[in-house]
PDB file of C-alpha atoms in Angstrom:
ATOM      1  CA  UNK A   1      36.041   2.219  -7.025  1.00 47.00           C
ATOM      2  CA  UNK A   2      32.879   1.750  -5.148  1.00 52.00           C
ATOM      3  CA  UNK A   3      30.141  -0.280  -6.641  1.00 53.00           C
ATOM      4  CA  UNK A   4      26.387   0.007  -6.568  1.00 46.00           C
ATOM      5  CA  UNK A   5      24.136  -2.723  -5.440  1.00 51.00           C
ATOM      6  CA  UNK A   6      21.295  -3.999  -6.529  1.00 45.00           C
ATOM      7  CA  UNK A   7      19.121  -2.095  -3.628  1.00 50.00           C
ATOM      8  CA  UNK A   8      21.509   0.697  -4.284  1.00 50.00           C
ATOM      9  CA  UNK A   9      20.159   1.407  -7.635  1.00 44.00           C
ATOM     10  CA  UNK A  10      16.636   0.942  -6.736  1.00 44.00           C
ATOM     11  CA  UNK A  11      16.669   3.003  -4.041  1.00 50.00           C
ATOM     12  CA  UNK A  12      18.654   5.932  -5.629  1.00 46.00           C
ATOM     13  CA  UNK A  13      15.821   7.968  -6.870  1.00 49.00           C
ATOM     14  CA  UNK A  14      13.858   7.690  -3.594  1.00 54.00           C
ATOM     15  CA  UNK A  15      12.987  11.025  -1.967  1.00 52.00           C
ATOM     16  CA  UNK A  16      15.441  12.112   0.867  1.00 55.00           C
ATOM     17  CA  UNK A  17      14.656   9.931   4.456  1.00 57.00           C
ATOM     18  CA  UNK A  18      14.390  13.581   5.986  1.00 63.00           C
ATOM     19  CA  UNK A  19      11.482  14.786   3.144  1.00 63.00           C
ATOM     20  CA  UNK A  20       8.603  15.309   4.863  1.00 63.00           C
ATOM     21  CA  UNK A  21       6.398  15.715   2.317  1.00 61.00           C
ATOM     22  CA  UNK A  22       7.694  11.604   0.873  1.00 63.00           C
ATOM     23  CA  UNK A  23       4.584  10.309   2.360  1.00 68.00           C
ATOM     24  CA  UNK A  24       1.820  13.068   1.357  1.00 70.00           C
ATOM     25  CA  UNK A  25      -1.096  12.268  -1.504  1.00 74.00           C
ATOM     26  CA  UNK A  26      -0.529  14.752  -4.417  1.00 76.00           C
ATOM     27  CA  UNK A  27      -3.329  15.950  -6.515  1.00 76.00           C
ATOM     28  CA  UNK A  28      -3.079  17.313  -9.819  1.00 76.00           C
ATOM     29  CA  UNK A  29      -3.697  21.271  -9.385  1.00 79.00           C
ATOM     30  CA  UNK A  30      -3.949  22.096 -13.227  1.00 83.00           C
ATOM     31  CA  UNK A  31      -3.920  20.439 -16.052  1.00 85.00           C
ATOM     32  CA  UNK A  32      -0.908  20.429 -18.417  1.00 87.00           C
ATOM     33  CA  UNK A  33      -0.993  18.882 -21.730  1.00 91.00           C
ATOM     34  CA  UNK A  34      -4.658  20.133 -23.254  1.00 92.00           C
ATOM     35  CA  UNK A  35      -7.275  19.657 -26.164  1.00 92.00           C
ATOM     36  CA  UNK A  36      -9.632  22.371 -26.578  1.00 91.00           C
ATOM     37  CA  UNK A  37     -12.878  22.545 -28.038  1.00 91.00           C
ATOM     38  CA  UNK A  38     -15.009  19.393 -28.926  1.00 94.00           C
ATOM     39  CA  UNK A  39     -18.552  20.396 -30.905  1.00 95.00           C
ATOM     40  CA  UNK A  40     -21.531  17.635 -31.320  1.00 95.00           C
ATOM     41  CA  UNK A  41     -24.861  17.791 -32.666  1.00 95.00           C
ATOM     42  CA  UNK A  42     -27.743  15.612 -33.809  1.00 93.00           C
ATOM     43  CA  UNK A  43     -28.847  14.900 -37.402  1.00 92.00           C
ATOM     44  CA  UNK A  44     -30.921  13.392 -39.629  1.00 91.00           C
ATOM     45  CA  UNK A  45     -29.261   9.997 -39.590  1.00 89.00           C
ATOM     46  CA  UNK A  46     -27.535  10.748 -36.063  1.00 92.00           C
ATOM     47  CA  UNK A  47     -24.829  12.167 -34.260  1.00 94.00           C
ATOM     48  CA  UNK A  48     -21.786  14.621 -35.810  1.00 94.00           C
ATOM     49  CA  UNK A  49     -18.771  15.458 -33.825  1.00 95.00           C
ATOM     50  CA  UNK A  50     -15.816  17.366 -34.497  1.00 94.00           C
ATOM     51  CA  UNK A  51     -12.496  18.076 -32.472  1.00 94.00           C
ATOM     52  CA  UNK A  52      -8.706  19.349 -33.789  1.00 92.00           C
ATOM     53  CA  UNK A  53      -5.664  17.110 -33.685  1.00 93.00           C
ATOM     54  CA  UNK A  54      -3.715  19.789 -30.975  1.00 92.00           C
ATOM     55  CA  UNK A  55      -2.710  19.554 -28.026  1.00 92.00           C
ATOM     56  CA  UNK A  56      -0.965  22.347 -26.505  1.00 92.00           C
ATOM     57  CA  UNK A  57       1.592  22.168 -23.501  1.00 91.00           C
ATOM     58  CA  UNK A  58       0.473  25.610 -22.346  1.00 87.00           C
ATOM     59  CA  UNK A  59       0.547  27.961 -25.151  1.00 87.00           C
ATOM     60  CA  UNK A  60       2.696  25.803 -26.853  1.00 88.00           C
ATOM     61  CA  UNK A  61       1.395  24.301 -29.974  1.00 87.00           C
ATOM     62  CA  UNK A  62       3.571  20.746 -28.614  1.00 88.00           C
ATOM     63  CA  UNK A  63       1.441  17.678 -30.091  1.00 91.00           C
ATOM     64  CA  UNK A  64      -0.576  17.955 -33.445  1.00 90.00           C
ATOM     65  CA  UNK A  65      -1.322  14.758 -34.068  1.00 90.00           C
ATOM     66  CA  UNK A  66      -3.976  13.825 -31.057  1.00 91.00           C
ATOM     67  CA  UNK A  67      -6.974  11.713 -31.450  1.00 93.00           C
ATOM     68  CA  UNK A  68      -9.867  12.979 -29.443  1.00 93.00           C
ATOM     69  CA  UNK A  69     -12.511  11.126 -30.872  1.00 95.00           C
ATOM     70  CA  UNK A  70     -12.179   7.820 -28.925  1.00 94.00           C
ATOM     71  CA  UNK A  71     -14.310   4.904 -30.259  1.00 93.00           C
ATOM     72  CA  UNK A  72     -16.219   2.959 -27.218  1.00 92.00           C
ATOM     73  CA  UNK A  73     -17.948  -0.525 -29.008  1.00 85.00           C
ATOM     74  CA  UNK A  74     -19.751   0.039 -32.031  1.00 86.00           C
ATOM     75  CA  UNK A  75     -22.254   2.738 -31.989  1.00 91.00           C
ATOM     76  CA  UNK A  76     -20.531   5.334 -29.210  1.00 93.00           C
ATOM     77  CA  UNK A  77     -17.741   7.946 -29.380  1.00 95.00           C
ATOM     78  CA  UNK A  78     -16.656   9.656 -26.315  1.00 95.00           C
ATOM     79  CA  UNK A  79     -14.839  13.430 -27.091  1.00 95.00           C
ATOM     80  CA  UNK A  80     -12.462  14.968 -24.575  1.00 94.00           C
ATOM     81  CA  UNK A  81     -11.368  18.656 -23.915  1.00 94.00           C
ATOM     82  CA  UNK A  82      -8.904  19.339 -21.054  1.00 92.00           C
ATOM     83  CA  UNK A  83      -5.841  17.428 -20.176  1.00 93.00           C
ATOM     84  CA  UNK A  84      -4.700  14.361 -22.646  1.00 94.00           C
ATOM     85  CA  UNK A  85      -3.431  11.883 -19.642  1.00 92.00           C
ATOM     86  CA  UNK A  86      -6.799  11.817 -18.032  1.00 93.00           C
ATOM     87  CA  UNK A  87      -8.064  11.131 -21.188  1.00 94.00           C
ATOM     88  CA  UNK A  88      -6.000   8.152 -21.911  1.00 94.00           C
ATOM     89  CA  UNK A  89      -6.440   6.737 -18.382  1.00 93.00           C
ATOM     90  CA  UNK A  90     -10.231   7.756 -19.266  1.00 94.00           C
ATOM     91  CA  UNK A  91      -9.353   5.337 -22.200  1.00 94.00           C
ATOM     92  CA  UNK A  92      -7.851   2.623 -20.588  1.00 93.00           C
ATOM     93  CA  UNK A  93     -11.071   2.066 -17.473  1.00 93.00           C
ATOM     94  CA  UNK A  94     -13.727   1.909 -20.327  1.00 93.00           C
ATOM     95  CA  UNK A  95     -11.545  -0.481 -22.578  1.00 91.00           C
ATOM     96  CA  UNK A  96     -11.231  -2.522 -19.426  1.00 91.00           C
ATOM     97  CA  UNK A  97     -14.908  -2.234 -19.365  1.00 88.00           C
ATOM     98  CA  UNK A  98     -15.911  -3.218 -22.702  1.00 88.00           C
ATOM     99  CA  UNK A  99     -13.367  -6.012 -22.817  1.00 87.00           C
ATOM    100  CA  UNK A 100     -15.047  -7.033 -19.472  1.00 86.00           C
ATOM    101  CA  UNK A 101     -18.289  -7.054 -21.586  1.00 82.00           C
ATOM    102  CA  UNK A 102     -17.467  -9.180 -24.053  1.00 81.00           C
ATOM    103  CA  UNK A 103     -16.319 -11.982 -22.044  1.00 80.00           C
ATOM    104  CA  UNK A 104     -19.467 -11.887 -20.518  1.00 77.00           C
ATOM    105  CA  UNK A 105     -20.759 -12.832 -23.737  1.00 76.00           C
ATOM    106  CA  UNK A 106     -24.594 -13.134 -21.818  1.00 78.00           C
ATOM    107  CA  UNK A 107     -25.993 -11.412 -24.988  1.00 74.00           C
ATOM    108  CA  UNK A 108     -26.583  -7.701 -23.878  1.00 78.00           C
ATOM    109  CA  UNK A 109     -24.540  -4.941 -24.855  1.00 80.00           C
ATOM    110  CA  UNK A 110     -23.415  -1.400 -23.006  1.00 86.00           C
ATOM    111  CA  UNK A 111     -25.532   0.920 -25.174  1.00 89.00           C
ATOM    112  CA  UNK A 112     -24.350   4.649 -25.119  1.00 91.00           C
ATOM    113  CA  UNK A 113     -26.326   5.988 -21.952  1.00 92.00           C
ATOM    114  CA  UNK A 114     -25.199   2.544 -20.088  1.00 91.00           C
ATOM    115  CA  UNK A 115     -21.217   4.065 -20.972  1.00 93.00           C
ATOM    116  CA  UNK A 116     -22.420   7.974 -20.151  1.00 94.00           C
ATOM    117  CA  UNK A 117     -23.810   6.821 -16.930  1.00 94.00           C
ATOM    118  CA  UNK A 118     -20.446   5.336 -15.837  1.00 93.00           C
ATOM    119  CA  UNK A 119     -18.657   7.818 -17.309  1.00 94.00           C
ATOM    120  CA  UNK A 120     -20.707  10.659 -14.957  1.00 95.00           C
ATOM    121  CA  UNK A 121     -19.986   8.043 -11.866  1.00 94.00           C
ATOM    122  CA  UNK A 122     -16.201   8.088 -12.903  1.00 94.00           C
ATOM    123  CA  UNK A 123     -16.080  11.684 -13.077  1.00 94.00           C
ATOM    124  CA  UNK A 124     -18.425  12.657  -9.903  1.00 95.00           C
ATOM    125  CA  UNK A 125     -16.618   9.707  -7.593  1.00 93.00           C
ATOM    126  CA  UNK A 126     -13.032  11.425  -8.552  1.00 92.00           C
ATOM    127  CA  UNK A 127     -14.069  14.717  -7.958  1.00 93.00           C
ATOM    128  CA  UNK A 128     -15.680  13.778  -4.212  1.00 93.00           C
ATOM    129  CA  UNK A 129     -12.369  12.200  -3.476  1.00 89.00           C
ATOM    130  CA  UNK A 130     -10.907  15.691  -4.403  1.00 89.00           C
ATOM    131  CA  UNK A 131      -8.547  14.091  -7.369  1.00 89.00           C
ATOM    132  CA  UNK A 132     -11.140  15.219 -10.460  1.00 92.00           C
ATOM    133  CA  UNK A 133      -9.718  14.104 -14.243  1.00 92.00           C
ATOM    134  CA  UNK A 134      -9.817  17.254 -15.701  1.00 94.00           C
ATOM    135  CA  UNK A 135     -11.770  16.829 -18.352  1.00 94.00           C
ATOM    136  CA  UNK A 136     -15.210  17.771 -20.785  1.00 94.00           C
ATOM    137  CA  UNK A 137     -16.456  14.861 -22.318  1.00 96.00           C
ATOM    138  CA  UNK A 138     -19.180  14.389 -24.920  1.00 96.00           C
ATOM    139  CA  UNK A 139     -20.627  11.129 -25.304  1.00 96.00           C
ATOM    140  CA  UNK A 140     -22.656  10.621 -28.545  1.00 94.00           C
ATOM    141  CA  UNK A 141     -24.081   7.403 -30.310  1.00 92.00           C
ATOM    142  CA  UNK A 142     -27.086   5.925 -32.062  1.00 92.00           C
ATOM    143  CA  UNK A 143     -28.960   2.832 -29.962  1.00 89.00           C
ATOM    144  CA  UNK A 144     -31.954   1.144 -31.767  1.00 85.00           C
ATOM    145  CA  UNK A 145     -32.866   3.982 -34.193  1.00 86.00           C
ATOM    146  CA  UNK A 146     -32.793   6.837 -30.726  1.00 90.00           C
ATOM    147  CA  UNK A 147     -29.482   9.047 -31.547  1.00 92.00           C
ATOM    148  CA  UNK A 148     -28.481  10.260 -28.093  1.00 94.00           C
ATOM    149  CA  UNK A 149     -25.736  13.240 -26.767  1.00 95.00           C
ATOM    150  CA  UNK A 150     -24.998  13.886 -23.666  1.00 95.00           C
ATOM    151  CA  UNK A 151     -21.937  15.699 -21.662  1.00 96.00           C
ATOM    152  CA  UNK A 152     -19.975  15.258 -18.719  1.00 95.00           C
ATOM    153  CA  UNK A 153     -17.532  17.656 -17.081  1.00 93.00           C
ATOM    154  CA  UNK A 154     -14.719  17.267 -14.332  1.00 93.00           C
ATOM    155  CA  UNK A 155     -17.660  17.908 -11.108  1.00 93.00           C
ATOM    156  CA  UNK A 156     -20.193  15.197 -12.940  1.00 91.00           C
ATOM    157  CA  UNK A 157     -22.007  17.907 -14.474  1.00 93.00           C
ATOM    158  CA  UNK A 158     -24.443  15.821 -16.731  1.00 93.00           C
ATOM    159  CA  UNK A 159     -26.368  17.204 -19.440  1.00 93.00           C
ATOM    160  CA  UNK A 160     -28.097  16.187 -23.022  1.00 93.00           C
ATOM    161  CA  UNK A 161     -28.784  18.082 -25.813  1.00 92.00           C
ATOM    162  CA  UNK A 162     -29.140  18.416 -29.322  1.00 92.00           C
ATOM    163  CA  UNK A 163     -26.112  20.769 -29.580  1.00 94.00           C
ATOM    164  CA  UNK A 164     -23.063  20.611 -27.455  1.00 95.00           C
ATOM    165  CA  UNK A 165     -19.500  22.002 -27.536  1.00 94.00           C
ATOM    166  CA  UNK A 166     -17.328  22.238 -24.899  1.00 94.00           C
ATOM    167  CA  UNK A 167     -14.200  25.029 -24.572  1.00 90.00           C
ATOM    168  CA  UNK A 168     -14.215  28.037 -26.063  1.00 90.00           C
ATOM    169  CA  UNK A 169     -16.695  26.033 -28.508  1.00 91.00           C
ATOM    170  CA  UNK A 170     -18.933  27.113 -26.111  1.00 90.00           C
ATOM    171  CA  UNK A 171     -18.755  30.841 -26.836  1.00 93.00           C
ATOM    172  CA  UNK A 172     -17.881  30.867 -30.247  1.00 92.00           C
ATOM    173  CA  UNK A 173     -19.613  27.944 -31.823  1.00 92.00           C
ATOM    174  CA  UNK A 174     -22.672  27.190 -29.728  1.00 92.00           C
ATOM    175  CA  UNK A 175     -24.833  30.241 -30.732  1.00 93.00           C
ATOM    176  CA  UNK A 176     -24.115  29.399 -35.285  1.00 93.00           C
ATOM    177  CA  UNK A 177     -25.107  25.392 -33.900  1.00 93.00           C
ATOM    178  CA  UNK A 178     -28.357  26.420 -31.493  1.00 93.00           C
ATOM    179  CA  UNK A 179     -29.414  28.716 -35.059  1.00 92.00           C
ATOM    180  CA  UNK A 180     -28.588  25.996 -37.932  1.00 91.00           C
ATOM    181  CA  UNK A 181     -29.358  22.797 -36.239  1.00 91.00           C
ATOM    182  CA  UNK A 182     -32.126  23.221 -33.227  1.00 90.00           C
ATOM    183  CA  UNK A 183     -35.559  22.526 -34.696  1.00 89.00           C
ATOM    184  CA  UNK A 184     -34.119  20.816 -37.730  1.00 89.00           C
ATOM    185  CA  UNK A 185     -32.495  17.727 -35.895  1.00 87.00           C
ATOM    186  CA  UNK A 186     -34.241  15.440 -38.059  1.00 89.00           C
ATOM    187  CA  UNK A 187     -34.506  16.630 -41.269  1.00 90.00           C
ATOM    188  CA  UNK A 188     -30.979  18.015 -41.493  1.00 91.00           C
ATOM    189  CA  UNK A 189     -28.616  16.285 -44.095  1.00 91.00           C
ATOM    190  CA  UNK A 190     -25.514  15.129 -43.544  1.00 91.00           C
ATOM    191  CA  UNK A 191     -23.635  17.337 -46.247  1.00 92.00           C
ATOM    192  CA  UNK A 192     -25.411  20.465 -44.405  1.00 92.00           C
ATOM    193  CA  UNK A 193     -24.214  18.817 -41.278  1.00 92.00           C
ATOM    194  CA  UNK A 194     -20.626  18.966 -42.808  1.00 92.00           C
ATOM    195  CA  UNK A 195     -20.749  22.501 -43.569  1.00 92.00           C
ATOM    196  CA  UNK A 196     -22.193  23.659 -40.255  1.00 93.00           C
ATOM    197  CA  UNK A 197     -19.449  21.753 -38.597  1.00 93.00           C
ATOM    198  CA  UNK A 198     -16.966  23.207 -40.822  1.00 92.00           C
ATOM    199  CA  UNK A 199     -18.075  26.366 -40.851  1.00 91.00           C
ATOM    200  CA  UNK A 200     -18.032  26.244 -36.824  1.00 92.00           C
ATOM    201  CA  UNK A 201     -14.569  24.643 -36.694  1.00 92.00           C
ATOM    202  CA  UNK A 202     -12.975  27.972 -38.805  1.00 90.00           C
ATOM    203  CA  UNK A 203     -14.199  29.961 -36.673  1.00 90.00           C
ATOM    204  CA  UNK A 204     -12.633  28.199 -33.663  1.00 91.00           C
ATOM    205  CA  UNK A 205      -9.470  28.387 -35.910  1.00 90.00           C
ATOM    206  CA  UNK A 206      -9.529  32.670 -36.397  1.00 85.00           C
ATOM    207  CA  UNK A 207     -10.539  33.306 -32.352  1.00 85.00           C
ATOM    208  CA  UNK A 208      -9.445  30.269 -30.410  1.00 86.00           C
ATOM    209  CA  UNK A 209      -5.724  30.834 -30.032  1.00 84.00           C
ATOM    210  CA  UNK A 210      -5.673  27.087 -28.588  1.00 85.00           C
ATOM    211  CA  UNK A 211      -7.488  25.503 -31.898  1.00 86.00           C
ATOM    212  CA  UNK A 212      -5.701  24.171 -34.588  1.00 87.00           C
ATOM    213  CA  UNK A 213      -6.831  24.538 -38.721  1.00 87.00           C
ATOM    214  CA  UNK A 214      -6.856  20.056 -38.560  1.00 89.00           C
ATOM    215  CA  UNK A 215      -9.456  18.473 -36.912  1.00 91.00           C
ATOM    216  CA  UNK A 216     -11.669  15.143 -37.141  1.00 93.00           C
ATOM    217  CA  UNK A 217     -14.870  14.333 -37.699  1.00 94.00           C
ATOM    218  CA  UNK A 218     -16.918  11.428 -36.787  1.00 94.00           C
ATOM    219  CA  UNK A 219     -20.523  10.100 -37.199  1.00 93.00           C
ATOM    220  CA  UNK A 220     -22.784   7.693 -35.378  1.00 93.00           C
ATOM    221  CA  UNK A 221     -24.949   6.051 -37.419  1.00 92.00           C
ATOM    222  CA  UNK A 222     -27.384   2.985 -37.787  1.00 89.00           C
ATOM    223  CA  UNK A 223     -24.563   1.529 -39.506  1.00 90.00           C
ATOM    224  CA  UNK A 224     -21.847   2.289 -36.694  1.00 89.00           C
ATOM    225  CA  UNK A 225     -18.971   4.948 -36.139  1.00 91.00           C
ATOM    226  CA  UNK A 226     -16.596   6.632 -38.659  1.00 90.00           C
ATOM    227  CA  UNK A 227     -13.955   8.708 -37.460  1.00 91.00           C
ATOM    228  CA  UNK A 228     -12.303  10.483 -41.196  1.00 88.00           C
ATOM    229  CA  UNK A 229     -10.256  12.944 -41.564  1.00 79.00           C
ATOM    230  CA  UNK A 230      -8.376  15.326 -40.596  1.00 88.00           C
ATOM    231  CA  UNK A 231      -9.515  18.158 -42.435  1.00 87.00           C
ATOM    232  CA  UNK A 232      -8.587  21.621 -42.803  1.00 87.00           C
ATOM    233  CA  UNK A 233     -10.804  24.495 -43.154  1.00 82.00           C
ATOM    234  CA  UNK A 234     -10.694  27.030 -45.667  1.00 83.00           C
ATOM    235  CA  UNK A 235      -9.505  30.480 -44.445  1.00 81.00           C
ATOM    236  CA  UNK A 236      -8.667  34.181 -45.394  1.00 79.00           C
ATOM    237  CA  UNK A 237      -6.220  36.118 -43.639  1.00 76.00           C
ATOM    238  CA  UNK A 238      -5.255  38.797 -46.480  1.00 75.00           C
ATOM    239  CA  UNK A 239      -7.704  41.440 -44.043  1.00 72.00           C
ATOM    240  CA  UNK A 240      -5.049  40.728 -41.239  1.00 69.00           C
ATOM    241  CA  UNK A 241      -2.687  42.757 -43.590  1.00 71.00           C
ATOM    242  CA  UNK A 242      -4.198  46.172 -42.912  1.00 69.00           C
ATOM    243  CA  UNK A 243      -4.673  45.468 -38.989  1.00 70.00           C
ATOM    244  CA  UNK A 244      -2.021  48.267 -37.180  1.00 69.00           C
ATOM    245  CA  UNK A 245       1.102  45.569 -35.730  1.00 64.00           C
ATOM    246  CA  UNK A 246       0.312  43.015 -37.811  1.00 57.00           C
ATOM    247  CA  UNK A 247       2.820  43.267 -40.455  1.00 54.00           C
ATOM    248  CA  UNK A 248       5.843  45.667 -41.186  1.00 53.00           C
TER     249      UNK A 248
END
C-alpha cells in the first residue's frame, strides 16, 4: 500500500503544475456574506447608531447573530454594511492600531476623526490597488464635548453629517431622519432619539427584504460607548392578509 509523505500531504491540495491561472492575483468581484443598512445621527448628548444582527449569504437569511457595531477605544464606534470578512479584517488593522497606541503610552490618544482619517486612507489605498473591501462604514464618536459622524464607502468616499445611513437606509430611512432630527441636533432627547431610530429600523424591517426585525443600538457619549440590545420592533402584518397571493 503506498504511503504519503510528509511533502506529499502538503503538496496535495496545490493547483495542477499545468494551471495557468496558479500564479494570477485574484480580486474579490462581489461580495458574499452581507450586512445591510447601518443608520446614525447626532443628538443632544451625542451620537445614535443602529444596525440588525443579519447577515445574509445572498438572499439567504444564513447568520443572525452579527455584531456590526464595532467598538474602536473609548469614545468611537465604527458601523459596517457590505461584506462581513472585510469587516473583520477591517477589525483586526484598527485593533492592531489601537493596541499599537497604547504601547506608545506618550499620552495622546486616536480621537474619532484621527481613526476616520485612516479608515478613508484604508479604503481609498485598496481601492487604487483595484482590491476595494467592500464596505460602508460610519464612524461616529464624541471627542472633548464635539460629537462627530462621518462615512466612508468602498472608493474613499468621505462625508459628515448629522444624519447618515447607508443601504437601502438610504432610501427608506434617510428622508423620516433629515425631517425628525436636522435642525434639532442639540436639543433632541435621547428617548426621542430611541423612537426615531426605532421607528426608522421597522420600516427597514416591512421594505428591506435584506433587514432583519433584531438590531443594536449604540451611543457615544461624554461618558463613553454602549452598545445594548438587540431589540425588536413592533410590527403589524394583519393588512398583508387582504393583499391578492398573500395567503390562501
Amino acid at each position: 500500500m503506498n504511503q504519503f509523505s510528509l511533502n506529499d500531504r502538503e503538496n496535495y491540495h496545490e493547483k495542477p503544475k499545468n494551471d495557468i491561472f496558479a500564479d494570477a492575483i485574484t480580486r474579490t468581484q462581489q461580495p458574499i456574506v452581507t450586512g445591510t443598512s447601518v443608520l446614525a445621527f447626532k443628538y443632544k448628548d451625542g451620537i445614535m447608531l443602529a444596525a440588525d444582527t443579519l447577515a445574509s449569504y445572498g438572499s439567504l437569511a444564513r447568520f443572525t447573530n452579527i455584531q456590526r457595531l464595532y467598538p474602536v477605544g473609548d469614545f468611537t464606534i465604527i458601523a459596517a454594511s457590505g461584506d462581513i470578512s472585510d469587516f473583520q479584517y477591517v477589525q483586526h488593522l484598527l485593533d492592531t492600531v489601537m493596541v499599537e497606541e497604547y504601547y506608545t503610552n506618550d499620552g495622546h490618544v486616536l480621537r474619532t476623526q484621527n481613526i476616520y482619517e485612516y479608515l478613508s486612507r484604508v479604503m481609498y489605498g485598496r481601492r487604487s490597488r483595484f482590491n476595494p473591501l467592500w464596505n460602508s462604514y460610519v464612524v461616529g464618536g464624541y471627542n472633548d464635548g464635539e460629537k462627530f459622524l462621518g462615512y466612508v464607502d468602498l472608493l474613499g468616499t468621505t462625508y459628515q453629517s448629522s444624519t447618515i445611513a447607508t443601504g437601502f437606509g438610504g432610501y427608506l430611512a434617510q428622508p423620516i431622519l433629515r425631517k425628525a432630527v436636522e435642525g434639532r441636533e442639540d436639543t433632541l432627547t435621547e428617548t426621542e432619539a430611541i423612537e426615531i431610530m426605532n421607528s426608522c429600523m421597522k420600516v427597514l424591517y416591512y421594505r428591506d427584504a435584506r433587514s432583519f426585525n433584531k438590531f443594536q443600538r449604540a451611543k457615544i457619549t461624554a461618558e463613553g460607548v454602549e452598545i445594548s440590545g438587540p431589540y425588536k420592533a413592533e410590527t403589524q402584518w394583519d393588512f398583508a392578509e387582504g393583499l391578492r397571493g398573500y395567503g390562501p
